[in-house]
């Protein structure tokens, strides 16, 4: 039952990430073609709740999606099982979340 839940959660996060990836690529393409510098891009994102929510949602989805995917790889390729497998998934998920949250905070509010 846990495997089905994780499978469905990974598929749901993939559906959530698809438009976020497209949005991110569109914004980056626009910024680069417009000749904006990194400082100008940061100037536009500072203090923006909308960018914080957009990239915050992105970080949550990527953290969950990546942790589940790497859990599967650790089990199938590495033979990791039981509590070690769950600990690996949680460590990766929380690590991705912490790094992503720090980056989003730095770009929008720091």
Short mmCIF file of N, CA, C and O in Angstrom, two decimals:
data_model
loop_
_atom_site.label_atom_id
_atom_site.label_comp_id
_atom_site.label_asym_id
_atom_site.label_seq_id
_atom_site.Cartn_x
_atom_site.Cartn_y
_atom_site.Cartn_z
N UNK A 1 0.82 -1.20 0.00
CA UNK A 1 0.00 0.00 0.00
C UNK A 1 0.86 1.27 0.00
O UNK A 1 0.54 2.23 -0.65
N UNK A 2 1.98 1.21 0.75
CA UNK A 2 2.88 2.37 0.78
C UNK A 2 3.45 2.63 -0.61
O UNK A 2 3.55 3.79 -1.03
N UNK A 3 3.79 1.58 -1.32
CA UNK A 3 4.35 1.74 -2.66
C UNK A 3 3.37 2.44 -3.59
O UNK A 3 3.76 3.29 -4.39
N UNK A 4 2.09 2.10 -3.50
CA UNK A 4 1.08 2.74 -4.34
C UNK A 4 0.95 4.21 -3.97
O UNK A 4 0.86 5.07 -4.86
N UNK A 5 0.96 4.52 -2.69
CA UNK A 5 0.87 5.92 -2.25
C UNK A 5 2.05 6.74 -2.74
O UNK A 5 1.90 7.86 -3.22
N UNK A 6 3.25 6.17 -2.61
CA UNK A 6 4.44 6.88 -3.08
C UNK A 6 4.41 7.04 -4.60
O UNK A 6 4.79 8.10 -5.12
N UNK A 7 3.97 6.02 -5.30
CA UNK A 7 3.85 6.08 -6.75
C UNK A 7 2.90 7.21 -7.16
O UNK A 7 3.22 8.03 -8.03
N UNK A 8 1.74 7.25 -6.54
CA UNK A 8 0.76 8.29 -6.86
C UNK A 8 1.27 9.68 -6.48
O UNK A 8 1.07 10.64 -7.22
N UNK A 9 1.93 9.78 -5.34
CA UNK A 9 2.47 11.08 -4.91
C UNK A 9 3.53 11.57 -5.88
O UNK A 9 3.60 12.75 -6.22
N UNK A 10 4.35 10.66 -6.38
CA UNK A 10 5.37 11.06 -7.34
C UNK A 10 4.72 11.51 -8.65
O UNK A 10 5.16 12.48 -9.26
N UNK A 11 3.68 10.85 -9.09
CA UNK A 11 2.99 11.25 -10.32
C UNK A 11 2.29 12.59 -10.14
O UNK A 11 2.29 13.43 -11.04
N UNK A 12 1.70 12.82 -8.99
CA UNK A 12 1.03 14.10 -8.72
C UNK A 12 2.04 15.24 -8.70
O UNK A 12 1.79 16.31 -9.26
N UNK A 13 3.19 15.02 -8.06
CA UNK A 13 4.20 16.07 -8.04
C UNK A 13 4.76 16.32 -9.44
O UNK A 13 5.10 17.46 -9.77
N UNK A 14 4.82 15.29 -10.27
CA UNK A 14 5.27 15.48 -11.65
C UNK A 14 4.28 16.36 -12.40
O UNK A 14 4.67 17.26 -13.16
N UNK A 15 2.98 16.11 -12.20
CA UNK A 15 1.96 16.94 -12.84
C UNK A 15 2.04 18.39 -12.35
O UNK A 15 1.80 19.33 -13.12
N UNK A 16 2.37 18.57 -11.11
CA UNK A 16 2.50 19.91 -10.55
C UNK A 16 3.76 20.60 -11.07
O UNK A 16 3.75 21.79 -11.37
N UNK A 17 4.84 19.85 -11.20
CA UNK A 17 6.11 20.44 -11.64
C UNK A 17 6.11 20.82 -13.11
O UNK A 17 6.80 21.77 -13.49
N UNK A 18 5.36 20.13 -13.95
CA UNK A 18 5.40 20.38 -15.39
C UNK A 18 5.12 21.85 -15.73
O UNK A 18 5.93 22.50 -16.40
N UNK A 19 4.01 22.43 -15.27
CA UNK A 19 3.79 23.84 -15.59
C UNK A 19 4.78 24.78 -14.89
O UNK A 19 5.11 25.84 -15.42
N UNK A 20 5.27 24.37 -13.73
CA UNK A 20 6.26 25.20 -13.04
C UNK A 20 7.58 25.24 -13.81
O UNK A 20 8.22 26.29 -13.91
N UNK A 21 7.99 24.11 -14.37
CA UNK A 21 9.21 24.06 -15.19
C UNK A 21 9.04 24.93 -16.43
O UNK A 21 9.91 25.72 -16.78
N UNK A 22 7.89 24.80 -17.09
CA UNK A 22 7.63 25.60 -18.29
C UNK A 22 7.64 27.10 -17.94
O UNK A 22 8.23 27.91 -18.64
N UNK A 23 7.00 27.44 -16.84
CA UNK A 23 7.00 28.85 -16.39
C UNK A 23 8.39 29.35 -16.08
O UNK A 23 8.77 30.46 -16.47
N UNK A 24 9.17 28.54 -15.39
CA UNK A 24 10.54 28.92 -15.05
C UNK A 24 11.37 29.12 -16.31
O UNK A 24 12.09 30.12 -16.44
N UNK A 25 11.29 28.19 -17.25
CA UNK A 25 12.05 28.32 -18.50
C UNK A 25 11.61 29.54 -19.31
O UNK A 25 12.45 30.22 -19.89
N UNK A 26 10.31 29.81 -19.33
CA UNK A 26 9.81 30.98 -20.05
C UNK A 26 10.35 32.27 -19.44
O UNK A 26 10.80 33.17 -20.16
N UNK A 27 10.32 32.36 -18.13
CA UNK A 27 10.82 33.56 -17.45
C UNK A 27 12.32 33.72 -17.67
O UNK A 27 12.81 34.82 -17.94
N UNK A 28 13.06 32.62 -17.56
CA UNK A 28 14.52 32.70 -17.76
C UNK A 28 14.87 33.08 -19.20
O UNK A 28 15.77 33.88 -19.43
N UNK A 29 14.13 32.52 -20.15
CA UNK A 29 14.37 32.87 -21.56
C UNK A 29 14.09 34.34 -21.79
O UNK A 29 14.87 35.04 -22.44
N UNK A 30 12.98 34.82 -21.26
CA UNK A 30 12.62 36.24 -21.38
C UNK A 30 13.69 37.13 -20.75
O UNK A 30 14.10 38.13 -21.33
N UNK A 31 14.15 36.75 -19.58
CA UNK A 31 15.15 37.57 -18.88
C UNK A 31 16.48 37.60 -19.63
O UNK A 31 17.10 38.65 -19.75
N UNK A 32 16.90 36.46 -20.15
CA UNK A 32 18.18 36.40 -20.85
C UNK A 32 18.10 37.14 -22.18
O UNK A 32 18.99 37.91 -22.53
N UNK A 33 17.01 36.93 -22.93
CA UNK A 33 16.88 37.61 -24.21
C UNK A 33 16.68 39.11 -24.03
O UNK A 33 17.04 39.88 -24.90
N UNK A 34 16.12 39.49 -22.89
CA UNK A 34 15.93 40.91 -22.61
C UNK A 34 17.21 41.58 -22.14
O UNK A 34 17.24 42.78 -21.92
N UNK A 35 18.26 40.79 -21.96
CA UNK A 35 19.54 41.34 -21.56
C UNK A 35 19.63 41.72 -20.10
O UNK A 35 20.48 42.53 -19.71
N UNK A 36 18.77 41.15 -19.26
CA UNK A 36 18.81 41.48 -17.84
C UNK A 36 20.03 40.83 -17.18
O UNK A 36 20.35 39.68 -17.46
N UNK A 37 20.65 41.55 -16.30
CA UNK A 37 21.77 41.01 -15.53
C UNK A 37 21.22 40.28 -14.30
O UNK A 37 20.04 40.42 -13.96
N UNK A 38 22.07 39.54 -13.64
CA UNK A 38 21.65 38.85 -12.42
C UNK A 38 21.17 39.84 -11.38
O UNK A 38 20.18 39.60 -10.69
N UNK A 39 21.84 40.97 -11.27
CA UNK A 39 21.45 42.00 -10.30
C UNK A 39 20.07 42.56 -10.63
O UNK A 39 19.25 42.80 -9.72
N UNK A 40 19.78 42.75 -11.90
CA UNK A 40 18.47 43.26 -12.30
C UNK A 40 17.37 42.23 -12.03
O UNK A 40 16.26 42.59 -11.59
N UNK A 41 17.67 40.97 -12.27
CA UNK A 41 16.69 39.92 -12.00
C UNK A 41 16.40 39.85 -10.50
O UNK A 41 15.24 39.80 -10.08
N UNK A 42 17.46 39.88 -9.69
CA UNK A 42 17.26 39.86 -8.24
C UNK A 42 16.51 41.09 -7.77
O UNK A 42 15.71 41.02 -6.83
N UNK A 43 16.75 42.22 -8.39
CA UNK A 43 16.04 43.44 -8.04
C UNK A 43 14.54 43.32 -8.27
O UNK A 43 13.74 43.92 -7.55
N UNK A 44 14.18 42.55 -9.26
CA UNK A 44 12.75 42.37 -9.57
C UNK A 44 12.09 41.31 -8.69
O UNK A 44 10.88 41.31 -8.53
N UNK A 45 12.86 40.39 -8.15
CA UNK A 45 12.28 39.32 -7.33
C UNK A 45 12.26 39.66 -5.84
O UNK A 45 11.50 39.06 -5.09
N UNK A 46 13.10 40.59 -5.41
CA UNK A 46 13.19 40.94 -3.99
C UNK A 46 11.84 41.44 -3.47
O UNK A 46 11.23 42.32 -4.05
N UNK A 47 11.39 40.85 -2.38
CA UNK A 47 10.16 41.27 -1.73
C UNK A 47 8.89 40.80 -2.42
O UNK A 47 7.79 41.20 -2.02
N UNK A 48 8.99 39.96 -3.42
CA UNK A 48 7.82 39.51 -4.16
C UNK A 48 7.24 38.23 -3.54
O UNK A 48 7.87 37.17 -3.57
N UNK A 49 6.04 38.36 -3.02
CA UNK A 49 5.36 37.20 -2.45
C UNK A 49 4.99 36.22 -3.57
O UNK A 49 5.05 35.00 -3.38
N UNK A 50 4.64 36.73 -4.75
CA UNK A 50 4.26 35.86 -5.87
C UNK A 50 5.43 34.95 -6.27
O UNK A 50 5.24 33.74 -6.47
N UNK A 51 6.65 35.51 -6.40
CA UNK A 51 7.80 34.68 -6.76
C UNK A 51 8.13 33.72 -5.63
O UNK A 51 8.53 32.58 -5.88
N UNK A 52 7.96 34.16 -4.39
CA UNK A 52 8.20 33.27 -3.25
C UNK A 52 7.26 32.07 -3.30
O UNK A 52 7.68 30.93 -3.11
N UNK A 53 5.98 32.31 -3.57
CA UNK A 53 5.01 31.22 -3.63
C UNK A 53 5.27 30.31 -4.83
O UNK A 53 5.19 29.08 -4.71
N UNK A 54 5.59 30.90 -5.99
CA UNK A 54 5.87 30.12 -7.19
C UNK A 54 7.04 29.18 -6.96
O UNK A 54 6.94 27.96 -7.15
N UNK A 55 8.17 29.73 -6.53
CA UNK A 55 9.36 28.90 -6.35
C UNK A 55 9.28 28.06 -5.07
O UNK A 55 9.87 26.99 -4.99
N UNK A 56 8.54 28.51 -4.08
CA UNK A 56 8.33 27.71 -2.88
C UNK A 56 7.55 26.43 -3.20
O UNK A 56 7.90 25.34 -2.73
N UNK A 57 6.51 26.57 -4.00
CA UNK A 57 5.75 25.39 -4.44
C UNK A 57 6.62 24.48 -5.27
O UNK A 57 6.57 23.25 -5.13
N UNK A 58 7.45 25.06 -6.11
CA UNK A 58 8.40 24.30 -6.93
C UNK A 58 9.33 23.48 -6.03
O UNK A 58 9.55 22.29 -6.26
N UNK A 59 9.85 24.09 -4.99
CA UNK A 59 10.78 23.40 -4.07
C UNK A 59 10.09 22.25 -3.36
O UNK A 59 10.65 21.15 -3.25
N UNK A 60 8.88 22.46 -2.92
CA UNK A 60 8.15 21.38 -2.23
C UNK A 60 7.92 20.20 -3.18
O UNK A 60 8.18 19.04 -2.83
N UNK A 61 7.47 20.50 -4.40
CA UNK A 61 7.20 19.43 -5.37
C UNK A 61 8.48 18.68 -5.74
O UNK A 61 8.49 17.45 -5.80
N UNK A 62 9.56 19.41 -5.98
CA UNK A 62 10.83 18.77 -6.35
C UNK A 62 11.38 17.93 -5.21
O UNK A 62 11.89 16.83 -5.43
N UNK A 63 11.26 18.42 -3.99
CA UNK A 63 11.76 17.67 -2.83
C UNK A 63 11.05 16.34 -2.68
O UNK A 63 11.69 15.30 -2.46
N UNK A 64 9.75 16.35 -2.81
CA UNK A 64 8.97 15.12 -2.68
C UNK A 64 9.27 14.19 -3.86
O UNK A 64 9.56 13.00 -3.67
N UNK A 65 9.21 14.74 -5.05
CA UNK A 65 9.41 13.95 -6.27
C UNK A 65 10.81 13.31 -6.29
O UNK A 65 10.96 12.12 -6.57
N UNK A 66 11.80 14.11 -6.00
CA UNK A 66 13.18 13.62 -6.02
C UNK A 66 13.45 12.58 -4.96
O UNK A 66 14.13 11.58 -5.20
N UNK A 67 12.94 12.81 -3.75
CA UNK A 67 13.17 11.85 -2.67
C UNK A 67 12.55 10.49 -2.98
O UNK A 67 13.16 9.45 -2.74
N UNK A 68 11.34 10.50 -3.53
CA UNK A 68 10.69 9.23 -3.88
C UNK A 68 11.45 8.53 -5.00
O UNK A 68 11.66 7.32 -4.96
N UNK A 69 11.87 9.29 -6.00
CA UNK A 69 12.62 8.70 -7.11
C UNK A 69 13.94 8.11 -6.66
O UNK A 69 14.30 6.99 -7.06
N UNK A 70 14.66 8.83 -5.83
CA UNK A 70 15.94 8.32 -5.34
C UNK A 70 15.75 7.17 -4.36
O UNK A 70 16.62 6.30 -4.26
N UNK A 71 14.63 7.13 -3.67
CA UNK A 71 14.30 5.98 -2.82
C UNK A 71 14.18 4.72 -3.67
O UNK A 71 14.71 3.67 -3.32
N UNK A 72 13.50 4.86 -4.80
CA UNK A 72 13.34 3.72 -5.71
C UNK A 72 14.68 3.25 -6.25
O UNK A 72 14.96 2.05 -6.30
N UNK A 73 15.54 4.19 -6.62
CA UNK A 73 16.86 3.84 -7.13
C UNK A 73 17.69 3.15 -6.05
O UNK A 73 18.36 2.15 -6.30
N UNK A 74 17.65 3.69 -4.82
CA UNK A 74 18.41 3.08 -3.72
C UNK A 74 17.95 1.65 -3.46
O UNK A 74 18.76 0.76 -3.17
N UNK A 75 16.65 1.41 -3.60
CA UNK A 75 16.11 0.06 -3.37
C UNK A 75 16.47 -0.89 -4.52
O UNK A 75 16.95 -2.00 -4.29
N UNK A 76 16.23 -0.44 -5.76
CA UNK A 76 16.44 -1.32 -6.91
C UNK A 76 17.91 -1.54 -7.24
O UNK A 76 18.30 -2.64 -7.59
N UNK A 77 18.70 -0.52 -7.17
CA UNK A 77 20.11 -0.63 -7.56
C UNK A 77 21.03 -0.90 -6.37
O UNK A 77 22.04 -1.56 -6.51
N UNK A 78 20.69 -0.32 -5.23
CA UNK A 78 21.57 -0.45 -4.07
C UNK A 78 21.17 -1.54 -3.11
O UNK A 78 21.91 -1.87 -2.18
N UNK A 79 19.96 -2.06 -3.27
CA UNK A 79 19.49 -3.11 -2.37
C UNK A 79 19.16 -2.62 -0.97
O UNK A 79 19.03 -3.42 -0.05
N UNK A 80 19.00 -1.32 -0.81
CA UNK A 80 18.66 -0.76 0.51
C UNK A 80 17.22 -1.13 0.83
O UNK A 80 16.34 -1.02 -0.02
N UNK A 81 16.98 -1.56 2.08
CA UNK A 81 15.64 -2.00 2.47
C UNK A 81 15.29 -1.50 3.86
O UNK A 81 16.15 -1.05 4.60
N UNK A 82 14.03 -1.62 4.20
CA UNK A 82 13.55 -1.35 5.54
C UNK A 82 13.78 0.06 6.03
O UNK A 82 13.65 1.02 5.28
N UNK A 83 14.12 0.18 7.32
CA UNK A 83 14.30 1.51 7.91
C UNK A 83 15.40 2.34 7.23
O UNK A 83 15.28 3.56 7.15
N UNK A 84 16.43 1.68 6.74
CA UNK A 84 17.50 2.43 6.05
C UNK A 84 16.98 3.08 4.78
O UNK A 84 17.36 4.21 4.44
N UNK A 85 16.07 2.39 4.10
CA UNK A 85 15.48 2.95 2.87
C UNK A 85 14.62 4.16 3.20
O UNK A 85 14.70 5.19 2.53
N UNK A 86 13.83 4.05 4.24
CA UNK A 86 12.98 5.18 4.65
C UNK A 86 13.83 6.35 5.13
O UNK A 86 13.55 7.51 4.81
N UNK A 87 14.88 6.06 5.89
CA UNK A 87 15.77 7.13 6.38
C UNK A 87 16.45 7.83 5.22
O UNK A 87 16.60 9.07 5.22
N UNK A 88 16.85 7.05 4.21
CA UNK A 88 17.47 7.64 3.02
C UNK A 88 16.50 8.59 2.33
O UNK A 88 16.86 9.71 1.96
N UNK A 89 15.26 8.15 2.14
CA UNK A 89 14.25 8.98 1.48
C UNK A 89 14.02 10.27 2.26
O UNK A 89 14.00 11.35 1.68
N UNK A 90 13.86 10.17 3.56
CA UNK A 90 13.59 11.36 4.37
C UNK A 90 14.79 12.31 4.38
O UNK A 90 14.62 13.52 4.31
N UNK A 91 15.99 11.76 4.47
CA UNK A 91 17.19 12.61 4.48
C UNK A 91 17.33 13.37 3.16
O UNK A 91 17.62 14.58 3.15
N UNK A 92 17.11 12.69 2.06
CA UNK A 92 17.20 13.34 0.75
C UNK A 92 16.10 14.39 0.60
O UNK A 92 16.36 15.52 0.17
N UNK A 93 14.89 14.03 0.95
CA UNK A 93 13.76 14.96 0.83
C UNK A 93 13.95 16.21 1.68
O UNK A 93 13.75 17.33 1.21
N UNK A 94 14.35 16.02 2.93
CA UNK A 94 14.55 17.17 3.81
C UNK A 94 15.76 18.00 3.38
O UNK A 94 15.75 19.23 3.48
N UNK A 95 16.80 17.32 2.88
CA UNK A 95 17.97 18.05 2.37
C UNK A 95 17.61 18.91 1.17
O UNK A 95 18.01 20.09 1.09
N UNK A 96 16.88 18.34 0.21
CA UNK A 96 16.45 19.11 -0.95
C UNK A 96 15.56 20.28 -0.53
O UNK A 96 15.69 21.39 -1.05
N UNK A 97 14.66 20.02 0.40
CA UNK A 97 13.76 21.07 0.88
C UNK A 97 14.54 22.20 1.55
O UNK A 97 14.29 23.38 1.30
N UNK A 98 15.51 21.84 2.39
CA UNK A 98 16.30 22.86 3.10
C UNK A 98 17.11 23.71 2.11
O UNK A 98 17.12 24.95 2.21
N UNK A 99 17.77 23.06 1.16
CA UNK A 99 18.56 23.81 0.18
C UNK A 99 17.68 24.69 -0.69
O UNK A 99 18.00 25.84 -0.97
N UNK A 100 16.56 24.14 -1.14
CA UNK A 100 15.65 24.90 -2.00
C UNK A 100 15.02 26.07 -1.27
O UNK A 100 14.91 27.18 -1.81
N UNK A 101 14.62 25.85 -0.03
CA UNK A 101 14.01 26.92 0.76
C UNK A 101 15.02 28.04 1.00
O UNK A 101 14.67 29.22 0.91
N UNK A 102 16.23 27.67 1.28
CA UNK A 102 17.28 28.69 1.48
C UNK A 102 17.48 29.52 0.21
O UNK A 102 17.60 30.74 0.28
N UNK A 103 17.49 28.87 -0.93
CA UNK A 103 17.68 29.58 -2.20
C UNK A 103 16.49 30.50 -2.49
O UNK A 103 16.68 31.66 -2.88
N UNK A 104 15.29 30.01 -2.30
CA UNK A 104 14.09 30.82 -2.55
C UNK A 104 14.06 32.02 -1.61
O UNK A 104 13.77 33.14 -2.04
N UNK A 105 14.39 31.80 -0.36
CA UNK A 105 14.40 32.91 0.60
C UNK A 105 15.44 33.95 0.20
O UNK A 105 15.18 35.16 0.25
N UNK A 106 16.62 33.50 -0.22
CA UNK A 106 17.69 34.42 -0.61
C UNK A 106 17.30 35.25 -1.82
O UNK A 106 17.65 36.43 -1.91
N UNK A 107 16.58 34.67 -2.75
CA UNK A 107 16.24 35.37 -3.98
C UNK A 107 15.06 36.31 -3.76
O UNK A 107 14.96 37.34 -4.42
N UNK A 108 14.17 36.00 -2.83
CA UNK A 108 12.98 36.82 -2.69
C UNK A 108 12.98 37.76 -1.48
O UNK A 108 12.36 38.82 -1.55
N UNK A 109 13.64 37.39 -0.41
CA UNK A 109 13.51 38.22 0.79
C UNK A 109 14.83 38.63 1.45
O UNK A 109 14.83 39.47 2.33
N UNK A 110 15.94 38.06 1.09
CA UNK A 110 17.19 38.39 1.78
C UNK A 110 17.80 39.67 1.26
O UNK A 110 17.58 40.15 0.22
#
